Coordinates of C-alpha atoms and ligand atoms in Angstrom, one line a residue:
M1 CA 0.0 0.0 0.0
R2 CA 1.3 3.5 -0.9
T3 CA 2.2 5.5 2.2
Q4 CA 0.0 8.5 2.7
D5 CA 1.1 11.8 4.4
Y6 CA -1.4 13.4 6.7
K7 CA -1.6 17.0 7.8
M8 CA -2.7 18.7 11.0
L9 CA -5.6 21.1 11.2
I10 CA -4.4 24.4 12.9
G11 CA -6.4 27.6 12.6
G12 CA -8.4 26.3 9.6
E13 CA -5.2 25.4 7.7
W14 CA -3.8 21.9 6.9
L15 CA -0.2 21.9 8.0
S16 CA 2.8 19.8 8.4
A17 CA 4.9 20.1 11.6
E18 CA 7.0 23.3 11.5
S19 CA 10.1 21.1 11.9
G20 CA 8.9 19.0 8.8
E21 CA 9.3 15.9 10.9
Y22 CA 6.9 12.9 10.7
F23 CA 6.3 9.6 12.4
Q24 CA 5.0 6.3 11.0
S25 CA 1.6 4.8 11.4
I26 CA 1.9 1.0 11.4
N27 CA -1.0 -1.3 10.7
P28 CA -0.9 -3.8 13.6
Y29 CA -2.3 -6.6 11.5
N30 CA 0.5 -6.8 9.0
Q31 CA 2.9 -4.4 10.7
E32 CA 3.3 -2.4 7.5
E33 CA 3.8 1.3 7.5
W34 CA 0.9 2.8 5.7
A35 CA 0.9 6.5 6.6
R36 CA 3.1 9.3 7.9
V37 CA 1.8 11.6 10.5
P38 CA 3.2 15.1 11.5
R39 CA 5.4 15.1 14.6
A40 CA 4.4 18.3 16.3
D41 CA 6.6 20.0 18.8
A42 CA 6.2 23.1 21.0
A43 CA 6.0 25.5 18.1
D44 CA 3.0 23.6 16.6
V45 CA 1.3 23.3 19.9
N46 CA 1.7 27.0 20.4
A47 CA 0.2 27.8 17.0
A48 CA -2.8 25.5 17.7
V49 CA -3.5 26.9 21.1
K50 CA -3.1 30.5 19.7
A51 CA -5.7 29.7 17.0
A52 CA -8.1 28.2 19.5
H53 CA -7.7 31.1 21.8
E54 CA -8.3 33.7 19.0
A55 CA -11.4 31.7 17.9
F56 CA -12.7 31.8 21.4
T57 CA -12.0 35.5 22.1
I58 CA -12.4 37.3 18.8
G59 CA -13.6 34.9 16.1
P60 CA -17.2 34.4 14.9
W61 CA -17.6 31.4 17.4
S62 CA -17.5 33.9 20.3
K63 CA -20.5 35.8 18.9
M64 CA -22.6 32.8 17.8
I65 CA -25.8 32.2 19.7
P66 CA -26.0 28.8 21.3
S67 CA -28.6 27.5 18.8
E68 CA -26.2 28.2 16.0
R69 CA -23.5 26.2 17.8
G70 CA -26.0 23.4 18.3
A71 CA -26.9 23.4 14.5
L72 CA -23.3 23.0 13.6
L73 CA -22.9 20.1 15.9
R74 CA -25.9 18.4 14.5
K75 CA -24.6 18.9 10.9
L76 CA -21.3 17.4 12.0
G77 CA -23.2 14.4 13.3
D78 CA -24.9 14.0 9.9
L79 CA -21.5 14.1 8.2
I80 CA -20.0 11.5 10.4
A81 CA -23.0 9.3 9.6
Q82 CA -22.2 9.7 5.9
N83 CA -18.6 8.7 6.4
V84 CA -18.9 5.7 8.7
K85 CA -17.2 3.2 6.4
E86 CA -14.1 5.4 5.7
L87 CA -13.6 6.4 9.3
A88 CA -14.1 2.9 10.7
T89 CA -11.7 1.5 8.1
L90 CA -9.1 4.0 9.2
E91 CA -9.6 3.1 12.9
T92 CA -9.2 -0.6 12.2
R93 CA -6.0 0.0 10.1
D94 CA -4.7 2.2 12.9
N95 CA -5.4 0.1 16.0
G96 CA -6.3 -3.4 14.8
K97 CA -9.7 -3.5 16.3
L98 CA -12.4 -5.4 14.5
Y99 CA -14.0 -3.5 11.6
A100 CA -17.4 -5.0 12.8
E101 CA -16.9 -3.2 16.1
M102 CA -15.4 0.0 14.8
S103 CA -18.1 0.5 12.1
A104 CA -20.9 -0.1 14.8
Q105 CA -19.1 2.4 17.1
V106 CA -18.5 5.1 14.5
G107 CA -22.1 4.6 13.3
Y108 CA -23.2 5.4 16.9
I109 CA -21.0 8.5 17.3
P110 CA -23.4 11.0 15.6
Q111 CA -25.7 10.6 18.6
W112 CA -23.1 12.4 20.8
Y113 CA -23.2 15.4 18.4
Y114 CA -27.0 15.3 18.1
Y115 CA -27.5 15.1 21.9
F116 CA -25.0 17.8 22.9
G117 CA -26.0 19.9 19.9
G118 CA -29.5 19.8 21.4
L119 CA -28.2 20.8 24.8
A120 CA -26.2 23.8 23.5
D121 CA -29.2 26.2 23.9
K122 CA -30.5 24.7 27.1
I123 CA -27.7 25.8 29.4
E124 CA -29.7 27.8 31.9
G125 CA -28.5 30.0 34.8
M126 CA -30.4 30.6 37.9
V127 CA -31.9 33.5 39.9
H128 CA -31.0 32.9 43.5
P129 CA -33.2 33.9 46.5
T130 CA -31.2 36.3 48.6
D131 CA -31.2 37.6 52.2
K132 CA -30.0 41.1 51.0
P133 CA -32.7 43.8 50.4
D134 CA -32.5 45.7 47.2
M135 CA -30.3 43.1 45.6
F136 CA -30.7 40.8 42.6
N137 CA -28.5 37.8 42.4
Y138 CA -28.1 35.3 39.5
S139 CA -25.6 32.8 38.3
R140 CA -24.6 32.0 34.7
H141 CA -22.6 29.3 33.1
E142 CA -19.6 30.3 31.0
P143 CA -17.2 28.2 28.9
Y144 CA -13.6 27.9 30.1
G145 CA -11.9 28.9 26.8
V146 CA -9.4 26.6 25.2
V147 CA -9.9 22.9 26.0
A148 CA -7.0 20.5 25.5
A149 CA -8.7 17.1 24.6
I150 CA -6.3 14.2 24.7
T151 CA -7.4 10.7 23.6
A152 CA -6.1 7.1 23.8
W153 CA -5.7 4.8 20.8
N154 CA -8.3 2.2 21.5
S155 CA -11.4 4.2 20.3
P156 CA -10.1 7.5 19.0
L157 CA -13.2 9.0 17.5
L158 CA -15.6 7.8 20.2
L159 CA -13.3 9.2 23.0
A160 CA -13.0 12.4 21.0
A161 CA -16.9 12.6 20.8
Y162 CA -17.1 12.2 24.6
K163 CA -15.0 15.4 24.9
L164 CA -15.7 17.5 21.8
A165 CA -19.5 17.3 21.8
P166 CA -20.0 18.8 25.3
A167 CA -17.0 21.1 25.1
L168 CA -18.2 22.7 21.9
A169 CA -21.9 22.8 22.9
A170 CA -20.8 24.7 26.0
G171 CA -19.0 27.3 23.7
N172 CA -15.3 26.3 24.2
T173 CA -12.7 25.9 21.5
V174 CA -10.6 22.8 21.3
V175 CA -7.1 21.5 20.6
L176 CA -7.4 17.8 20.1
K177 CA -4.5 15.4 20.4
P178 CA -5.0 11.8 19.4
S179 CA -2.5 9.0 20.4
E180 CA 0.6 8.5 18.3
H181 CA -0.6 4.9 17.8
A182 CA -3.8 5.9 16.1
S183 CA -3.9 9.4 14.8
C184 CA -5.2 9.0 11.2
S185 CA -8.9 8.6 11.9
T186 CA -8.9 11.8 13.9
L187 CA -7.1 13.7 11.2
Q188 CA -9.5 12.5 8.6
F189 CA -12.5 13.3 10.9
A190 CA -11.1 16.8 11.3
R191 CA -12.0 17.5 7.6
L192 CA -15.7 17.2 8.6
F193 CA -15.5 20.4 10.8
E194 CA -14.7 22.4 7.7
Q195 CA -17.5 20.8 5.8
A196 CA -20.0 21.3 8.6
G197 CA -19.1 25.1 8.6
F198 CA -17.3 25.5 11.9
P199 CA -15.2 28.7 12.0
A200 CA -11.5 28.3 11.6
G201 CA -9.7 27.7 14.9
V202 CA -12.6 26.3 16.8
V203 CA -11.3 22.8 16.5
N204 CA -7.6 22.2 16.0
V205 CA -6.0 18.7 15.7
I206 CA -2.3 18.2 16.4
T207 CA -0.4 15.0 16.3
G208 CA 2.9 13.9 17.9
Y209 CA 4.5 12.0 20.7
G210 CA 2.8 12.8 24.0
S211 CA 6.1 12.4 25.8
E212 CA 7.6 15.1 23.6
M213 CA 4.9 17.7 23.3
G214 CA 2.2 16.7 25.8
D215 CA 3.4 19.0 28.5
D216 CA 3.6 21.9 26.1
L217 CA -0.1 21.5 25.5
T218 CA -1.4 20.8 29.0
G219 CA 1.0 23.4 30.6
H220 CA 0.2 26.1 28.0
P221 CA -1.0 29.2 29.8
Q222 CA -3.9 29.7 27.4
V223 CA -5.3 26.2 28.0
S224 CA -7.9 26.5 30.7
K225 CA -9.4 23.0 30.8
I226 CA -7.9 19.5 30.2
S227 CA -10.0 16.5 29.3
F228 CA -7.9 13.4 29.1
T229 CA -8.4 9.7 28.5
G230 CA -5.5 7.4 29.0
S231 CA -3.4 5.6 31.5
E232 CA -3.2 6.2 35.2
A233 CA 0.5 7.2 35.0
T234 CA -0.1 9.9 32.4
G235 CA -3.2 11.0 34.2
R236 CA -1.2 11.5 37.4
H237 CA 1.4 13.5 35.4
I238 CA -1.2 15.7 33.8
N239 CA -3.0 16.2 37.2
E240 CA 0.3 17.5 38.6
I241 CA 0.7 20.0 35.7
A242 CA -2.9 21.1 35.9
G243 CA -2.8 21.4 39.7
G244 CA 0.1 23.8 39.5
D245 CA -2.1 26.3 37.7
F246 CA -5.4 25.2 39.2
K247 CA -6.7 24.1 35.8
S248 CA -9.9 22.2 35.6
T249 CA -9.5 18.5 34.6
T250 CA -11.7 15.6 33.5
L251 CA -9.6 12.4 33.7
E252 CA -10.8 9.0 32.4
L253 CA -8.2 6.5 33.4
G254 CA -7.7 2.8 33.7
G255 CA -9.5 0.0 35.5
K256 CA -9.3 -3.6 36.9
S257 CA -12.9 -4.3 36.8
P258 CA -14.5 -7.3 38.6
N259 CA -17.1 -9.4 36.8
I260 CA -18.9 -11.2 39.7
V261 CA -20.8 -14.4 38.8
F262 CA -23.1 -15.8 41.6
A263 CA -24.3 -19.4 41.6
D264 CA -27.9 -18.1 41.0
A265 CA -27.0 -16.4 37.7
N266 CA -28.3 -17.3 34.3
L267 CA -25.0 -19.0 33.5
D268 CA -25.3 -18.9 29.7
N269 CA -25.8 -15.1 29.7
A270 CA -23.1 -14.7 32.3
A271 CA -20.6 -16.7 30.3
N272 CA -21.3 -14.5 27.2
G273 CA -21.0 -11.3 29.4
V274 CA -17.7 -12.5 30.8
I275 CA -16.3 -13.2 27.3
A276 CA -17.6 -9.8 26.0
G277 CA -16.0 -8.2 28.9
I278 CA -12.5 -9.5 28.4
L279 CA -12.1 -10.7 24.8
A280 CA -13.9 -8.0 22.9
A281 CA -11.4 -5.5 21.4
S282 CA -8.7 -8.0 22.5
G283 CA -9.3 -6.8 26.0
Q284 CA -8.1 -3.3 25.1
T285 CA -10.9 -1.5 26.8
C286 CA -10.7 0.6 30.0
V287 CA -13.8 -1.3 31.3
A288 CA -12.4 -4.8 30.6
G289 CA -13.8 -7.3 33.1
S290 CA -10.4 -8.6 33.8
R291 CA -11.1 -10.2 37.2
L292 CA -13.7 -12.9 37.1
L293 CA -15.0 -13.5 40.6
L294 CA -16.6 -16.9 40.7
Q295 CA -18.7 -18.4 43.4
D296 CA -17.4 -21.7 44.8
S297 CA -20.3 -23.9 44.0
I298 CA -20.2 -23.2 40.2
Y299 CA -16.5 -22.7 39.9
D300 CA -15.5 -25.7 37.7
A301 CA -18.7 -25.9 35.6
F302 CA -18.8 -22.1 34.8
L303 CA -15.1 -22.0 34.0
E304 CA -15.6 -24.8 31.5
R305 CA -18.3 -22.8 29.7
V306 CA -16.0 -19.7 29.5
M307 CA -13.1 -21.9 28.3
T308 CA -15.2 -23.5 25.6
I309 CA -16.1 -20.1 24.1
A310 CA -12.6 -18.7 24.5
R311 CA -11.0 -21.7 22.9
D312 CA -13.1 -21.3 19.8
A313 CA -12.5 -17.6 19.3
K314 CA -11.1 -17.0 15.9
L315 CA -8.0 -14.8 15.7
G316 CA -7.3 -13.1 12.3
D317 CA -7.7 -10.2 10.0
P318 CA -9.8 -7.5 11.7
M319 CA -11.4 -6.5 8.5
L320 CA -13.1 -9.9 8.1
P321 CA -16.6 -10.4 9.5
D322 CA -15.9 -13.8 11.0
T323 CA -12.9 -12.8 13.0
N324 CA -13.5 -12.6 16.7
I325 CA -10.1 -11.3 18.0
G326 CA -7.8 -8.9 16.1
P327 CA -4.2 -8.1 16.8
V328 CA -3.3 -5.8 19.7
A329 CA -2.6 -2.2 18.7
S330 CA 1.2 -2.0 18.8
K331 CA 4.4 -3.8 19.4
D332 CA 4.8 -1.9 22.7
Q333 CA 1.4 -3.1 23.8
Y334 CA 2.2 -6.7 22.7
D335 CA 5.4 -6.7 24.7
K336 CA 3.7 -5.2 27.7
I337 CA 1.0 -7.9 27.7
N338 CA 3.6 -10.7 27.4
R339 CA 5.6 -9.2 30.3
C340 CA 2.4 -9.3 32.4
L341 CA 1.7 -12.9 31.5
E342 CA 5.3 -14.0 32.4
M343 CA 5.0 -12.2 35.7
A344 CA 1.7 -13.9 36.5
M345 CA 3.2 -17.3 35.9
A346 CA 6.3 -16.3 38.0
E347 CA 3.9 -15.3 40.8
G348 CA 2.3 -18.7 40.8
A349 CA -0.9 -18.2 38.7
N350 CA -2.0 -21.2 36.8
C351 CA -2.3 -20.6 33.0
I352 CA -5.1 -22.8 31.8
L353 CA -5.5 -21.2 28.4
G354 CA -3.3 -19.2 26.1
G355 CA -0.2 -17.7 27.7
P356 CA 2.9 -15.8 26.7
A357 CA 3.7 -15.8 23.0
D358 CA 7.0 -17.7 23.3
K359 CA 5.3 -20.5 25.2
N360 CA 2.6 -20.7 22.7
P361 CA 3.5 -22.1 19.3
E362 CA 0.0 -21.5 18.0
A363 CA 0.4 -17.7 18.3
G364 CA 2.0 -17.6 14.9
Q365 CA 3.0 -14.3 13.3
G366 CA 1.8 -10.8 14.1
L367 CA 0.8 -9.0 17.2
F368 CA -1.8 -11.6 18.4
I369 CA -2.3 -12.6 22.0
Q370 CA -4.2 -15.8 22.5
P371 CA -7.2 -15.6 24.9
T372 CA -5.5 -16.2 28.2
I373 CA -7.1 -17.5 31.5
F374 CA -5.3 -17.7 34.8
T375 CA -6.6 -19.6 37.8
N376 CA -5.1 -19.9 41.2
V377 CA -5.0 -16.1 41.3
S378 CA -5.1 -14.3 44.6
N379 CA -6.3 -10.7 44.5
N380 CA -3.0 -9.3 45.7
M381 CA -1.1 -10.7 42.7
H382 CA 0.2 -8.2 40.1
I383 CA -2.1 -9.9 37.5
A384 CA -5.1 -9.1 39.7
Q385 CA -4.1 -5.5 40.5
E386 CA -2.5 -4.1 37.4
E387 CA -4.2 -3.2 34.2
V388 CA -3.1 -5.6 31.4
F389 CA -5.1 -4.2 28.6
G390 CA -5.2 -7.5 26.7
P391 CA -7.4 -10.6 26.5
V392 CA -6.3 -11.9 29.8
L393 CA -8.7 -13.1 32.5
S394 CA -7.8 -13.7 36.1
V395 CA -10.2 -16.1 37.9
I396 CA -10.7 -15.6 41.7
R397 CA -12.9 -17.8 43.9
F398 CA -15.3 -16.5 46.5
K399 CA -17.7 -18.2 49.0
D400 CA -20.4 -15.6 49.7
E401 CA -21.6 -12.1 48.9
K402 CA -19.6 -10.5 51.6
E403 CA -16.3 -12.0 50.3
A404 CA -17.2 -11.1 46.7
I405 CA -17.7 -7.4 47.7
E406 CA -14.4 -7.4 49.6
I407 CA -12.5 -8.8 46.7
A408 CA -14.3 -6.6 44.1
N409 CA -13.4 -3.4 46.0
D410 CA -9.8 -4.5 46.9
T411 CA -8.2 -2.5 44.0
R412 CA -7.0 1.0 43.7
Y413 CA -9.2 1.3 40.5
G414 CA -12.9 2.0 40.4
L415 CA -14.1 2.2 36.8
A416 CA -16.7 -0.5 36.4
A417 CA -18.0 -3.8 37.7
G418 CA -20.4 -6.5 36.5
I419 CA -22.8 -8.6 38.7
W420 CA -24.5 -11.7 37.5
S421 CA -27.4 -13.0 39.6
Q422 CA -31.2 -13.7 39.3
N423 CA -31.7 -12.7 42.9
M424 CA -33.6 -9.4 42.7
K425 CA -32.7 -8.3 46.2
R426 CA -29.0 -8.8 45.5
C427 CA -29.3 -7.1 42.0
L428 CA -30.8 -4.1 43.7
E429 CA -28.6 -3.9 46.8
L430 CA -25.2 -4.8 45.5
P431 CA -24.5 -1.9 43.1
A432 CA -24.5 0.5 46.0
K433 CA -21.8 -1.6 47.8
I434 CA -19.4 -1.6 44.8
K435 CA -16.9 1.2 44.6
A436 CA -17.0 1.9 40.9
G437 CA -18.4 4.6 38.6
T438 CA -20.4 2.1 36.5
V439 CA -22.0 -1.2 37.6
W440 CA -23.7 -3.4 35.1
V441 CA -26.2 -6.0 36.4
N442 CA -26.8 -9.0 34.1
T443 CA -25.1 -7.2 31.2
Y444 CA -21.7 -5.7 30.5
R445 CA -20.0 -2.9 28.5
V446 CA -23.1 -0.9 27.8
V447 CA -22.5 2.8 27.3
S448 CA -24.7 5.6 26.0
Y449 CA -24.4 9.3 25.2
M450 CA -27.2 9.9 27.7
T451 CA -25.6 8.2 30.7
P452 CA -22.8 9.6 32.9
F453 CA -19.6 7.6 32.6
G454 CA -16.4 8.0 34.7
G455 CA -14.3 6.4 37.4
Y456 CA -14.0 6.2 41.2
K457 CA -10.7 6.2 43.0
V458 CA -7.7 6.2 40.6
S459 CA -9.9 5.5 37.6
G460 CA -10.4 9.2 37.3
T461 CA -12.3 12.4 38.1
G462 CA -15.3 14.0 36.5
K463 CA -18.0 12.5 34.2
E464 CA -18.4 12.1 30.5
N465 CA -21.7 11.7 28.7
G466 CA -25.2 12.6 29.8
I467 CA -26.2 16.1 31.0
E468 CA -23.5 16.0 33.7
A469 CA -20.9 16.1 31.0
I470 CA -21.6 19.5 29.7
K471 CA -21.0 21.0 33.2
Q472 CA -17.4 19.7 33.0
Y473 CA -16.9 22.3 30.3
L474 CA -18.7 25.2 32.1
Q475 CA -17.8 27.4 35.0
M476 CA -20.3 29.2 37.1
K477 CA -20.3 33.0 37.7
S478 CA -22.4 34.7 40.3
V479 CA -23.6 38.2 39.5
W480 CA -24.9 40.7 42.2
L481 CA -26.9 43.7 41.0
S482 CA -28.0 46.4 43.4
T483 CA -31.4 48.0 42.9
A484 CA -31.0 50.4 45.8
E485 CA -31.5 54.1 45.0
T486 CA -29.1 55.3 47.6
S487 CA -25.8 53.8 48.3
S488 CA -25.0 53.0 51.9
N489 CA -22.0 53.7 54.1
P490 CA -18.9 52.8 51.9
F491 CA -17.2 51.3 55.0
L492 CA -20.1 48.9 55.6
I493 CA -20.9 47.4 52.3
R494 CA -23.3 44.5 52.8
Ligands
NDP501 P1 -1.4 6.8 27.6 O1 -1.6 7.5 28.9 O2 -0.1 6.3 27.3 O3 -1.8 7.9 26.4 C1 -3.0 8.5 26.3 C2 -2.9 9.8 25.6 O4 -2.0 10.7 26.3 C3 -2.2 9.6 24.2 O5 -2.7 10.5 23.3 C4 -0.7 10.0 24.6 O6 0.0 10.4 23.5 C5 -1.0 11.2 25.5 N1 0.2 11.5 26.3 C6 1.3 10.8 26.7 N2 2.0 11.5 27.5 C7 1.5 12.7 27.6 C8 1.8 13.9 28.3 N3 2.9 14.0 29.1 N4 1.0 14.9 28.2 C9 -0.2 14.9 27.5 N5 -0.5 13.8 26.9 C10 0.3 12.7 26.9 O7 -2.5 5.7 27.5 P2 -2.7 4.6 26.3 O8 -2.6 5.3 25.0 O9 -1.8 3.5 26.6 O10 -4.2 4.2 26.5 C11 -4.6 3.1 27.3 C12 -5.1 3.6 28.6 O11 -6.2 4.4 28.4 C13 -5.5 2.5 29.5 O12 -5.0 2.7 30.8 C14 -7.0 2.5 29.5 O13 -7.6 2.0 30.7 C15 -7.2 4.0 29.4 N6 -8.5 4.3 28.8 C16 -9.5 4.8 29.7 C17 -10.8 5.0 29.3 C18 -11.8 5.6 30.2 O14 -12.8 6.2 29.7 N7 -11.6 5.6 31.5 C19 -11.2 4.7 27.9 C20 -10.1 4.1 27.1 C21 -8.8 4.0 27.5 P3 1.0 9.2 22.8 O15 0.2 8.1 22.4 O16 1.6 10.0 21.7 O17 2.0 8.8 23.9

């Protein structure tokens, strides 16, 4: 395939990096270079933030009424819907996830722009009752200004929608930075902003190595809000930079989510849910149900069901409709997963399916990780505490509900959890006892533009999606207005 050169969108212009440097985009399925992406540095970051700041302060965006912003967002949603095939193909080529999943996902993304487009002109302030005579007090919501939106490689356009749709509806401008491992779909998507009619500079897309230019972006004095999806380590780092200047942040980080199966569950449904939770997207999802908590009395029988499905999973070309598991996204990710598997075995976990590539002659060529299941796992092991971000399941036994809750909560993460049971009382009471931002009961991995999503504990701060999300991109101002005809003693202002 001919290598394609992409450009960045800065201030309405399509630009290479000022340095002229590029980096490669590698297709994880065949490991061929297929595109070159601009390698931005501080100068490009500065240009993008300047363009966003001007668009916010003096451009037509700053004078647009909210309904006009909403109409642009809805037009953008229409354009995404017309370009699903192209955008989904780019995502698959970039990150190796199944085309079947990416096309469904990209096909769903317009809903974010429709929903938040609809909210743009429904941001209402409030008149407050006051104890002060002759005073009128109201509050209004105002955008922050320039938002730095930083996304991970596993679902670049969906994660961008989580951020862009509410940020723009609220009246901010954006500098968007996708991951170095999957930048192309975002650069292609950026063309739709022009087509939709967004003024220049409202959305800017820069690409590069986060380790090189990330701090220039998050630490830029004209960036007022940071919305980040990625690892705990980078999230901590960004939090420190943001904290230094008291910038607002929304952080969506990692997870080590428990999928808890009780003996009274519908076991067929539960087995499908467990597989969907850990093998979908080759386990490269923040909400992966990577710890299977299994009740004693069904341990062997249920594990056999899960093994049967996992054993039959077809690894292969992510573009083909009958492939179940594609490659992992990059060589770095592949090596990291293999190191986790080696460590689990060294810690004494029992590998009953799959395993590290060098111990698995069936793994063949490419960045494929076989579905891997560990038993004999205790919850304090590395494999039960650290995010693997691969198709790797750790199975942990529990005897009763109390023990299940203890194990489920015994992690520094708190992104999501699954509960499988047909006991109504348990299904109603248990979610309140699980320390996670999302709890699924008799289902797994469901998300919606209408429903708040975000982590507890080190899985992050703030919420994306739903009405709550727009508040992440607004700050509240209180206005006092005196109606008194005479002013009082200047030394005793009330
Ligand atoms: P990283 O933290 O490595 O990268 C995420 C993004 O941050 C990338 O765009 C990266 O750029 C950028 N970045 C890296 N360093 C900096 C920096 N100093 N300043 C600013 N930006 C920087 O995460 P991964 O790409 O490995 O993504 C996987 C992680 O994302 C997992 O932990 C997963 O759980 C989490 N995730 C969380 C979700 C959630 O909603 N909670 C959803 C999806 C994923 P570059 O790629 O160039 O390094």
